């Protein structure tokens, strides 16, 4: 399981930092979170095989998180005629309208089924100036010819958007405060049974096959010679499911806190240094101190900050006196009261190790 | 007067070649032609000041010529609060719908008036499979809050779209054959009066001021001491207006030929080498031979080929045995029967020298 950052800049893409996007991988799964302009170029520079991506989650519809999506959806269709697995999109109300219009004006032909799921925004997510625009965010466009019907996911009684549950993962979202309706996504891996100790089982005379499965499910078995083997004798400790949160643009993520207790890895934006907090919050963003304090408040184990103002260079391309992300990193560590903080950089991959329950 | 290529790749942007875009500059004027994804990143790498751009012309609505536009329109609004000059867009029917939807879902705030002019497509520009999509390309979206009404430009009796005439330029468009409705743009500079020979006028005793203006307009004047000065005595030869054509995706540009006679610089796509003509034309594109023969047929003086398949590397980043644009350049020269051909490359600037009529 790992995270590869494709773009870590705020507001717009630059030659130093692309606009927001990252890839979450686990075994065969490959999911994208946000897709700013230039994401497909970064994918070509990265270790990720773009054709493996099956899901794209969009936090909000600002251009630096969204405008790379139509190009990405087009490009993965090039070069192969054969049909491939569906791609599922998830994002706030308005995503269907944007994707359908972009694909329709360009007459984009796709070699895969496209499923657009919308997280229905609620009135309390709208900023005060919302009605000035009189935007109607519901799509009235016809479906794309390659589109299959998507779901509209609504808020449950606990204020959570339950996106889906698979054999391995539960994915949920909660609203973050920002200048436009914004979601934070939480991916929760289910606890997994431990590994079988095959050598020990062989020594005990257990033949490979259905008996192995019973042990893994937690049942005792009896070997052909009458020995009773209990699961704790042959199965390693269960693996605790990991929890990863993807929180981009926000000046206040507290509504998502109930989903975030003891999160193993929290990706959280930190756009500008602490000294610029007033301007930062006015723009709907967080400082490293805000990110660190929030991560600490939910007992996060590791914090990764990203979405840096383009003023901050990485140390490697830094000329004298230019501000760098090292400053933001130190400020986040101080507030988090831990050194377990990483400043993201374009094309950086961060591993998320397996956790034992015992 | 010069042209700076921002992106010279076809189909999608790559780390080697961005998607289609170029900048045409003349004195203070700065116009963009096409705006594929990543154009704003290339602008930051180039000698162009993005804030100087006042007009954007879109040839057709395929994503690799269009998907960088919303990000560009957003980014030039960042960082300054003061109002700036309007930006005028020109492109086929559907451009309003795309731009309005993209800006609306992102709630993009602009610090300049935006004017979207559409070139109305005609039934004979539609490909055979057009009705399969039942697209309705007219915009029904509300105007952006910063939008000022644009014009809808229709075909004249000669099959030409007359876009505008300024003091310096006449800009026109004609349809090109491609998989979707596509326009080629022709920028025609008006003939300009020659430069005044200030030293000679001083020797003749002509005081600087209104008399200079009369001479420049072609009128004779009388100096304070009674000498008659004719314009041909003091004004250099008039400058012939230059004609530049921007022709992207097409497998047949012949409908634009009446606009292109004796064009000084023709930018024409050449996506794949001559040996791949069948595939190239099937995709609606041209080979270097097609570009060279067409340029020769209208007596073009200089040909610049661009829009290269991503398979072609520039010679500078070429590893052994990889195909390069040098092959395409040689093929274009052979068909054009002239060496006055340039293979475009990202960030290449090509000067267009002043021409004398005498």
XYZ file of C-alpha atoms in Angstrom:
716
model
C 0.000 0.000 0.000
C 1.394 3.383 -0.973
C 0.592 6.925 -2.060
C 2.278 8.627 -5.021
C 1.904 12.379 -5.251
C 1.497 13.594 -8.840
C 0.887 17.266 -8.097
C 1.465 19.167 -4.850
C 0.936 22.811 -5.836
C -2.013 25.027 -5.025
C -4.033 27.267 -7.328
C -2.395 26.400 -10.667
C 0.195 24.009 -12.124
C 3.769 25.231 -12.566
C 6.936 23.630 -13.963
C 7.985 23.003 -10.317
C 4.704 21.705 -8.899
C 1.786 20.309 -10.815
C -1.802 20.893 -9.667
C -3.383 18.546 -7.130
C -3.479 14.818 -7.739
C -2.286 11.651 -6.033
C -2.523 7.911 -6.583
C -3.415 5.442 -3.833
C -2.316 1.867 -4.533
C -3.020 -1.359 -2.670
C -2.242 -4.739 -4.241
C -3.892 -4.539 -7.622
C -6.057 -1.504 -6.803
C -5.078 1.895 -8.156
C -7.204 4.927 -7.311
C -6.716 8.605 -8.126
C -7.641 11.429 -5.769
C -8.168 14.761 -7.547
C -7.005 15.447 -11.089
C -5.705 18.965 -11.686
C -4.507 20.172 -15.096
C -1.329 18.369 -16.150
C -2.029 15.194 -14.144
C -1.733 13.002 -17.234
C 1.722 14.455 -17.953
C 2.823 13.658 -14.390
C 1.442 10.127 -14.745
C 3.785 9.608 -17.703
C 6.687 10.741 -15.516
C 5.683 8.475 -12.604
C 5.886 4.772 -11.774
C 2.104 4.457 -12.133
C 0.528 2.699 -15.092
C -2.350 4.995 -15.983
C -4.353 2.123 -17.458
C -4.552 0.482 -14.021
C -6.563 3.305 -12.486
C -10.171 2.252 -11.891
C -11.552 4.991 -9.628
C -11.137 8.760 -9.436
C -12.297 10.710 -6.390
C -12.691 14.496 -6.688
C -12.714 16.546 -3.470
C -14.196 19.706 -4.978
C -14.705 21.340 -8.345
C -12.044 24.066 -8.285
C -10.044 23.898 -11.503
C -6.712 22.989 -9.924
C -8.322 19.765 -8.660
C -10.520 19.002 -11.666
C -9.374 20.379 -15.020
C -7.084 17.433 -15.804
C -9.941 14.931 -15.657
C -11.353 15.139 -19.223
C -7.865 14.825 -20.739
C -7.035 11.859 -18.501
C -10.314 10.127 -19.404
C -9.561 10.639 -23.114
C -5.923 9.620 -23.068
C -6.381 6.260 -21.353
C -8.697 5.382 -24.239
C -5.991 5.915 -26.875
C -3.907 3.173 -28.336
C -6.084 0.203 -27.463
C -9.242 -0.917 -29.186
C -10.172 -3.622 -26.708
C -12.753 -2.819 -24.052
C -11.386 -2.330 -20.578
C -12.819 -2.248 -17.068
C -15.160 0.601 -16.155
C -13.835 3.784 -14.616
C -15.859 5.096 -11.718
C -15.795 8.771 -10.791
C -16.882 10.189 -7.432
C -17.290 13.861 -6.627
C -19.654 16.634 -5.571
C -22.851 17.536 -7.402
C -21.780 19.223 -10.638
C -19.232 16.577 -11.614
C -21.642 14.953 -14.104
C -22.385 18.261 -15.748
C -18.692 19.097 -16.126
C -17.594 15.700 -17.420
C -20.526 15.244 -19.790
C -20.127 18.718 -21.307
C -16.341 18.389 -21.690
C -16.600 14.977 -23.321
C -19.557 15.968 -25.488
C -18.120 19.146 -27.043
C -14.947 17.168 -27.853
C -16.853 14.094 -29.060
C -14.557 11.984 -26.908
C -14.831 8.298 -27.719
C -14.064 5.963 -24.825
C -13.156 2.271 -24.886
C -14.505 1.689 -21.373
C -17.770 2.212 -19.503
C -17.753 5.483 -17.566
C -19.748 5.693 -14.328
C -20.181 9.112 -12.711
C -21.301 8.970 -9.074
C -22.194 12.218 -7.367
C -22.002 13.024 -3.663
C -25.048 15.204 -3.222
C -24.092 18.510 -1.655
C -26.346 19.867 1.101
C -27.439 23.445 1.766
C -25.182 23.779 4.815
C -22.136 23.159 2.581
C -22.836 26.245 0.474
C -20.807 29.394 1.180
C -22.652 32.614 1.904
C -22.118 34.078 -1.575
C -23.423 30.969 -3.282
C -26.717 32.358 -4.536
C -24.956 35.248 -6.300
C -24.197 32.832 -9.055
C -27.566 31.109 -9.212
C -25.735 28.015 -10.345
C -27.880 25.002 -10.967
C -25.513 22.147 -10.399
C -27.734 19.293 -11.465
C -26.829 17.850 -14.843
C -29.405 18.160 -17.577
C -26.987 16.938 -20.248
C -27.587 13.601 -21.947
C -25.374 10.725 -20.847
C -22.145 10.105 -22.731
C -22.574 7.163 -25.160
C -20.116 5.115 -23.044
C -21.734 6.079 -19.752
C -23.439 3.649 -17.413
C -25.765 5.020 -14.744
C -24.016 6.189 -11.597
C -25.364 6.609 -8.099
C -26.264 9.774 -6.227
C -24.863 9.347 -2.732
C -26.581 11.284 0.039
C -25.689 12.179 3.602
C -26.639 9.643 6.260
C -28.036 10.427 9.729
C -24.501 10.813 11.093
C -23.475 13.411 8.536
C -21.434 10.887 6.532
C -21.535 10.045 2.826
C -21.121 6.242 2.614
C -19.544 5.777 -0.785
C -19.012 2.038 -1.052
C -17.891 -1.082 0.763
C -15.826 -3.743 -1.002
C -14.260 -6.952 0.264
C -11.196 -4.975 1.354
C -12.245 -1.363 1.883
C -14.896 0.959 3.236
C -14.789 4.415 1.638
C -16.598 7.335 3.220
C -16.625 11.108 2.915
C -17.466 14.092 5.094
C -17.707 17.799 4.285
C -14.789 20.176 4.787
C -15.193 23.926 5.084
C -13.840 25.767 2.028
C -14.966 28.402 -0.460
C -16.982 25.833 -2.417
C -18.602 22.528 -1.396
C -15.725 20.181 -0.561
C -15.388 16.604 0.685
C -12.653 14.821 2.592
C -12.317 11.125 1.752
C -11.470 8.366 4.217
C -10.399 4.917 3.040
C -10.688 2.265 5.741
C -9.123 -1.119 5.119
C -10.957 -3.989 6.807
C -9.047 -6.100 9.337
C -7.467 -9.031 7.520
C -6.821 -12.540 8.902
C -3.174 -13.373 9.553
C -1.018 -15.459 7.244
C -0.930 -19.261 7.516
C 2.346 -20.769 8.800
C 2.622 -23.341 6.006
C 5.792 -24.979 7.317
C 4.258 -25.565 10.768
C 1.102 -27.027 9.208
C 3.203 -29.386 7.072
C 5.054 -30.545 10.181
C 1.685 -31.226 11.854
C 0.613 -33.282 8.810
C -2.210 -30.967 7.662
C -2.712 -31.428 3.902
C -2.984 -28.219 1.867
C -6.589 -27.565 0.788
C -9.935 -26.846 2.450
C -8.522 -27.335 5.970
C -6.273 -24.322 5.420
C -9.313 -22.195 4.629
C -11.101 -23.336 7.814
C -8.102 -22.365 9.942
C -7.941 -18.969 8.242
C -11.609 -18.418 9.022
C -10.867 -19.082 12.706
C -12.155 -22.666 12.953
C -10.318 -25.576 14.607
C -9.611 -28.637 12.449
C -8.677 -32.253 12.936
C -5.812 -33.763 10.931
C -6.111 -37.219 9.264
C -4.212 -38.731 12.248
C -6.659 -37.204 14.765
C -4.640 -34.213 15.991
C -6.733 -31.129 16.733
C -5.162 -27.920 15.399
C -6.512 -24.608 16.677
C -6.240 -21.530 14.427
C -3.983 -19.714 16.908
C -1.483 -22.587 16.496
C -1.091 -22.108 12.733
C -2.203 -18.619 11.745
C -0.163 -15.493 12.325
C -1.599 -12.451 14.045
C -4.474 -10.739 12.199
C -3.597 -7.577 10.335
C -5.304 -4.453 11.497
C -6.922 -2.531 8.661
C -5.255 0.766 7.896
C -7.129 4.051 7.695
C -6.014 6.789 5.312
C -7.571 10.229 4.963
C -7.316 12.523 1.940
C -8.132 16.065 2.999
C -7.424 18.829 0.539
C -8.619 22.410 0.446
C -10.056 23.452 3.800
C -9.698 25.998 6.555
C -11.670 23.753 8.929
C -11.916 19.963 8.678
C -13.618 19.434 12.030
C -16.866 18.094 10.553
C -14.853 15.098 9.320
C -13.317 14.405 12.748
C -15.703 11.538 13.647
C -14.358 9.584 10.640
C -10.741 10.350 11.426
C -10.056 9.041 14.949
C -6.710 7.200 15.050
C -6.241 7.571 11.299
C -2.960 5.957 10.265
C -2.061 8.406 7.532
C -3.658 11.814 7.120
C -2.946 13.755 3.940
C -3.871 17.358 4.782
C -3.293 20.580 2.902
C -0.946 23.258 4.262
C -0.949 26.031 1.681
C 0.966 28.826 3.420
C 3.268 29.270 6.422
C 1.869 30.104 9.875
C 2.823 33.766 9.546
C 0.365 34.128 6.623
C -2.578 32.578 8.451
C -4.984 35.457 7.906
C -4.617 35.459 4.114
C -4.535 31.666 4.083
C -7.816 31.245 5.963
C -9.456 34.012 3.931
C -8.727 31.891 0.862
C -10.218 28.832 2.573
C -6.877 27.169 3.301
C -4.802 25.875 6.223
C -1.373 26.626 7.639
C 0.999 23.831 8.778
C 0.031 24.657 12.380
C -3.663 24.189 11.601
C -2.928 20.890 9.838
C -0.684 19.667 12.667
C -3.094 20.604 15.436
C -6.022 19.008 13.650
C -4.092 15.794 12.965
C -3.093 15.686 16.614
C -6.676 16.277 17.789
C -7.841 13.058 16.070
C -4.733 11.117 17.171
C -3.430 10.677 13.629
C -0.278 8.553 13.474
C 1.324 10.137 10.429
C 0.690 13.454 8.705
C 1.569 14.285 5.092
C 1.209 17.938 4.156
C 0.664 19.030 0.538
C -1.020 21.691 -1.678
C 1.752 24.223 -1.255
C 1.569 27.744 -2.587
C 3.772 27.977 -5.668
C 5.983 30.387 -3.716
C 7.481 27.419 -1.836
C 10.225 25.586 -3.665
C 11.395 22.087 -2.862
C 14.845 22.184 -1.336
C 16.379 20.553 -4.414
C 15.455 23.341 -6.822
C 15.907 26.132 -4.338
C 17.915 29.229 -5.069
C 19.200 31.293 -2.204
C 16.609 33.064 -0.059
C 13.611 31.444 -1.745
C 11.148 30.006 0.777
C 10.983 26.202 0.802
C 8.618 23.529 2.040
C 11.157 22.718 4.770
C 9.776 25.666 6.726
C 6.235 24.311 6.383
C 7.421 20.855 7.429
C 9.037 22.164 10.625
C 5.943 24.161 11.517
C 3.718 21.106 11.000
C 6.002 18.907 13.147
C 5.896 21.434 15.961
C 2.094 21.586 16.000
C 1.696 17.824 15.531
C 4.194 17.312 18.391
C 5.782 14.494 16.439
C 8.411 14.016 13.768
C 6.114 11.677 11.847
C 5.335 14.317 9.226
C 6.235 14.318 5.530
C 6.149 17.262 3.130
C 4.848 15.871 -0.144
C 6.658 16.578 -3.410
C 5.738 15.828 -7.000
C 6.411 12.147 -7.825
C 7.184 11.239 -4.190
C 5.910 7.798 -3.142
C 5.142 7.149 0.550
C 4.703 3.529 1.693
C 2.060 2.578 4.239
C 3.291 -0.514 6.084
C 1.141 -3.412 7.226
C 0.010 -3.209 10.876
C -0.257 -6.091 13.292
C -3.142 -6.208 15.799
C -1.124 -8.096 18.450
C 6.320 39.733 -35.446
C 6.925 36.168 -34.330
C 5.350 32.831 -33.439
C 6.227 30.905 -30.273
C 5.166 27.282 -30.165
C 4.001 26.198 -26.699
C 2.877 22.687 -27.570
C 3.601 20.675 -30.715
C 2.300 17.196 -29.877
C -0.835 15.513 -31.162
C -3.557 13.684 -29.227
C -2.304 14.312 -25.669
C 0.405 16.225 -23.797
C 3.598 14.412 -22.835
C 6.735 15.436 -20.961
C 8.420 15.819 -24.372
C 5.684 17.656 -26.263
C 2.790 19.565 -24.803
C -0.619 19.603 -26.496
C -1.338 22.162 -29.214
C -0.877 25.865 -28.571
C 1.096 28.736 -30.021
C 1.447 32.480 -29.460
C 1.442 35.026 -32.282
C 3.024 38.359 -31.358
C 3.203 41.631 -33.258
C 4.344 44.832 -31.531
C 2.175 44.978 -28.423
C -0.350 42.374 -29.612
C -0.223 38.859 -28.190
C -2.688 36.239 -29.405
C -2.988 32.560 -28.589
C -4.022 29.905 -31.102
C -5.391 26.746 -29.463
C -4.932 25.910 -25.811
C -4.383 22.218 -25.056
C -3.964 20.872 -21.527
C -0.720 22.114 -19.959
C -0.506 25.322 -22.021
C -0.322 27.474 -18.895
C 2.678 25.446 -17.684
C 4.437 25.987 -21.025
C 3.658 29.707 -20.836
C 5.574 29.849 -17.554
C 8.528 28.192 -19.285
C 8.406 30.560 -22.269
C 9.390 34.152 -22.994
C 5.708 35.132 -23.211
C 4.026 37.164 -20.491
C 0.667 35.427 -20.097
C -0.991 38.623 -18.900
C -0.357 40.237 -22.295
C -2.569 37.788 -24.163
C -5.810 39.460 -25.305
C -7.281 36.965 -27.777
C -7.521 33.192 -27.961
C -8.525 31.436 -31.190
C -9.627 27.793 -31.003
C -9.500 25.733 -34.206
C -11.746 22.898 -32.997
C -13.040 21.431 -29.764
C -10.927 18.281 -29.465
C -9.453 18.142 -25.973
C -5.800 18.416 -27.018
C -6.593 21.859 -28.467
C -9.059 23.043 -25.818
C -8.702 21.532 -22.349
C -6.075 24.037 -21.176
C -8.389 26.991 -21.729
C -10.342 27.092 -18.427
C -7.134 26.812 -16.384
C -5.455 29.546 -18.426
C -8.477 31.842 -18.017
C -8.406 31.256 -14.241
C -4.680 31.615 -13.727
C -4.266 34.982 -15.435
C -6.812 36.277 -12.919
C -4.666 35.303 -9.926
C -2.384 37.658 -8.124
C -3.851 40.941 -9.278
C -6.975 42.615 -8.012
C -7.035 45.421 -10.561
C -9.274 45.058 -13.582
C -7.511 44.329 -16.811
C -8.375 44.438 -20.522
C -11.007 42.028 -21.819
C -10.060 38.644 -23.187
C -11.808 37.659 -26.379
C -12.252 34.026 -27.348
C -13.044 32.769 -30.851
C -13.966 29.216 -31.747
C -16.598 26.898 -33.200
C -20.140 26.598 -31.888
C -19.907 24.793 -28.537
C -17.105 26.968 -27.158
C -19.530 29.029 -25.039
C -21.092 25.922 -23.588
C -17.714 24.439 -22.653
C -16.235 27.611 -21.170
C -19.379 28.609 -19.256
C -19.810 25.140 -17.758
C -16.134 24.809 -16.795
C -16.037 28.240 -15.172
C -19.409 27.804 -13.501
C -18.817 24.454 -11.794
C -15.506 25.846 -10.471
C -17.015 29.206 -9.529
C -14.086 30.873 -11.268
C -13.833 34.555 -10.468
C -12.220 36.670 -13.177
C -10.691 40.141 -12.924
C -11.363 40.916 -16.599
C -14.338 40.950 -18.945
C -14.620 37.707 -20.915
C -16.103 37.795 -24.412
C -16.886 34.495 -26.130
C -17.382 34.774 -29.885
C -18.565 31.718 -31.749
C -17.940 30.830 -35.392
C -21.225 29.224 -36.323
C -20.642 25.785 -37.783
C -22.635 24.800 -40.857
C -24.245 21.481 -41.731
C -21.653 20.706 -44.405
C -18.906 20.803 -41.714
C -20.466 17.903 -39.801
C -18.934 14.445 -40.247
C -21.161 11.572 -41.294
C -21.452 10.089 -37.791
C -22.439 13.410 -36.247
C -26.073 12.623 -35.541
C -25.138 9.490 -33.579
C -24.406 11.774 -30.673
C -27.433 14.048 -31.006
C -25.290 16.803 -29.548
C -26.911 20.161 -29.230
C -24.010 22.520 -29.403
C -25.819 25.771 -28.659
C -25.195 27.076 -25.163
C -28.185 27.274 -22.863
C -26.037 28.099 -19.824
C -26.290 31.502 -18.195
C -23.459 33.929 -18.905
C -20.502 34.002 -16.550
C -20.757 37.000 -14.173
C -17.678 38.549 -15.858
C -18.924 37.829 -19.358
C -19.804 40.501 -21.899
C -21.906 39.524 -24.908
C -19.925 38.006 -27.764
C -20.769 37.797 -31.430
C -21.915 34.838 -33.465
C -19.924 34.950 -36.695
C -21.531 33.325 -39.726
C -20.274 32.222 -43.119
C -20.331 34.868 -45.848
C -21.329 34.299 -49.480
C -17.741 33.285 -50.322
C -17.586 30.573 -47.685
C -15.443 32.713 -45.360
C -15.966 33.615 -41.695
C -14.914 37.290 -41.361
C -13.832 37.517 -37.750
C -12.676 41.098 -37.361
C -10.762 43.943 -38.944
C -8.554 46.218 -36.830
C -6.271 49.070 -37.795
C -3.492 46.565 -38.405
C -5.055 43.195 -39.159
C -7.836 41.368 -40.944
C -8.579 37.977 -39.395
C -10.626 35.395 -41.272
C -11.368 31.700 -41.023
C -12.351 28.893 -43.354
C -13.394 25.300 -42.649
C -10.904 22.424 -42.736
C -11.902 18.789 -43.148
C -11.376 16.794 -39.947
C -13.325 14.431 -37.693
C -15.138 17.336 -36.029
C -15.969 20.865 -37.246
C -12.622 22.656 -37.600
C -11.483 26.097 -38.728
C -8.206 27.349 -40.152
C -7.360 30.935 -39.237
C -5.667 33.469 -41.512
C -4.192 36.683 -40.115
C -3.597 39.320 -42.787
C -1.568 42.379 -41.880
C -2.557 45.505 -43.787
C 0.093 47.228 -45.900
C 1.858 49.789 -43.738
C 3.410 53.118 -44.827
C 7.188 53.210 -44.820
C 9.300 54.714 -42.052
C 10.178 58.423 -42.079
C 13.845 59.242 -42.731
C 14.191 61.609 -39.782
C 17.795 62.593 -40.517
C 16.956 63.599 -44.090
C 13.939 65.631 -42.906
C 16.105 67.439 -40.367
C 18.624 68.278 -43.087
C 15.726 69.695 -45.178
C 14.644 71.851 -42.203
C 11.280 70.105 -41.618
C 10.317 70.541 -37.958
C 9.116 67.388 -36.158
C 5.338 67.445 -35.649
C 2.191 67.457 -37.819
C 4.176 67.786 -41.072
C 5.684 64.341 -40.406
C 2.195 62.874 -40.164
C 1.161 64.423 -43.513
C 4.204 62.964 -45.238
C 3.464 59.550 -43.768
C -0.104 59.749 -45.095
C 1.351 60.394 -48.570
C 0.826 64.176 -48.781
C 3.436 66.705 -49.966
C 4.384 69.483 -47.540
C 6.091 72.854 -47.678
C 8.865 73.648 -45.200
C 9.011 77.038 -43.395
C 11.574 78.226 -45.975
C 9.274 77.307 -48.882
C 10.842 74.009 -50.005
C 8.312 71.442 -51.213
C 8.994 67.955 -49.871
C 7.233 65.018 -51.518
C 6.541 61.919 -49.452
C 8.746 59.761 -51.677
C 11.679 62.060 -50.754
C 11.400 61.408 -47.031
C 9.481 58.179 -46.449
C 10.959 54.745 -46.931
C 9.239 52.118 -49.050
C 5.838 50.981 -47.784
C 5.803 47.658 -45.956
C 3.759 44.927 -47.484
C 1.383 43.349 -44.989
C 2.307 39.811 -44.042
C -0.133 36.907 -44.203
C 0.081 34.045 -41.719
C -2.095 30.932 -41.668
C -2.711 28.677 -38.670
C -3.973 25.309 -39.903
C -4.162 22.507 -37.398
C -5.961 19.205 -37.547
C -7.023 18.390 -41.090
C -6.705 15.787 -43.795
C -7.845 18.306 -46.417
C -7.460 22.073 -46.135
C -8.510 22.846 -49.706
C -11.651 24.757 -48.716
C -9.354 27.368 -47.152
C -7.209 27.736 -50.285
C -8.895 30.962 -51.501
C -7.702 32.691 -48.292
C -4.198 31.288 -48.537
C -2.777 32.415 -51.883
C 0.836 33.634 -51.444
C 0.653 33.236 -47.673
C 3.978 34.269 -46.127
C 3.990 31.713 -43.326
C 1.751 28.656 -43.218
C 1.616 26.662 -39.998
C 0.213 23.265 -41.033
C -0.088 20.031 -39.121
C 1.938 16.963 -40.141
C 1.036 14.264 -37.648
C 2.677 11.142 -39.105
C 5.297 10.268 -41.726
C 4.318 9.667 -45.361
C 4.573 5.876 -44.944
C 1.661 5.994 -42.441
C -0.651 8.016 -44.685
C -3.577 5.612 -44.548
C -3.806 5.613 -40.732
C -3.056 9.325 -40.630
C -5.888 10.291 -43.001
C -8.282 7.881 -41.288
C -7.677 9.891 -38.102
C -8.318 13.136 -39.973
C -4.662 14.180 -40.164
C -1.964 15.049 -42.718
C 1.461 13.686 -43.609
C 4.421 16.002 -44.331
C 3.902 15.305 -48.030
C 0.252 16.425 -47.823
C 1.277 19.572 -45.914
C 4.120 20.356 -48.339
C 2.037 19.801 -51.479
C -0.806 21.911 -50.132
C 1.528 24.746 -49.113
C 3.102 24.640 -52.564
C -0.312 24.654 -54.277
C -1.140 28.040 -52.724
C 2.397 29.421 -53.306
C 3.200 29.674 -49.592
C 6.614 31.202 -48.938
C 7.413 29.384 -45.698
C 5.948 26.253 -44.148
C 6.092 25.337 -40.455
C 4.952 21.812 -39.630
C 3.666 20.891 -36.171
C 1.212 18.591 -34.277
C 3.524 15.606 -34.309
C 2.527 12.180 -33.068
C 4.167 11.618 -29.689
C 6.188 8.833 -31.322
C 8.460 11.456 -32.907
C 11.160 12.815 -30.638
C 13.055 16.021 -31.191
C 16.633 15.276 -32.149
C 17.898 16.690 -28.854
C 16.169 14.120 -26.661
C 16.486 11.268 -29.084
C 17.739 7.857 -28.075
C 19.080 5.569 -30.725
C 16.601 4.266 -33.300
C 13.706 6.422 -32.100
C 11.965 8.247 -34.955
C 12.477 12.031 -34.953
C 10.836 15.047 -36.502
C 13.869 15.365 -38.796
C 12.312 12.674 -40.983
C 9.050 14.635 -41.153
C 10.972 17.819 -41.966
C 12.809 16.203 -44.889
C 9.577 14.763 -46.262
C 7.891 18.175 -46.058
C 10.825 19.892 -47.803
C 10.720 17.395 -50.627
C 6.997 17.912 -51.242
C 7.196 21.694 -50.788
C 10.148 21.725 -53.227
C 11.893 24.252 -51.018
C 14.133 24.288 -47.981
C 12.020 27.014 -46.369
C 10.383 24.576 -43.963
C 10.689 24.467 -40.169
C 9.715 21.609 -37.856
C 8.185 23.252 -34.789
C 9.334 22.286 -31.305
C 8.008 23.232 -27.890
C 9.188 26.744 -26.930
C 10.671 27.451 -30.394
C 10.191 31.050 -31.563
C 10.135 31.770 -35.311
C 10.531 35.391 -36.445
C 8.522 36.763 -39.347
C 10.571 39.567 -40.919
C 9.152 42.797 -42.309
C 8.579 42.757 -46.068
C 9.213 45.634 -48.425
C 6.856 46.288 -51.351
C 9.570 47.804 -53.506
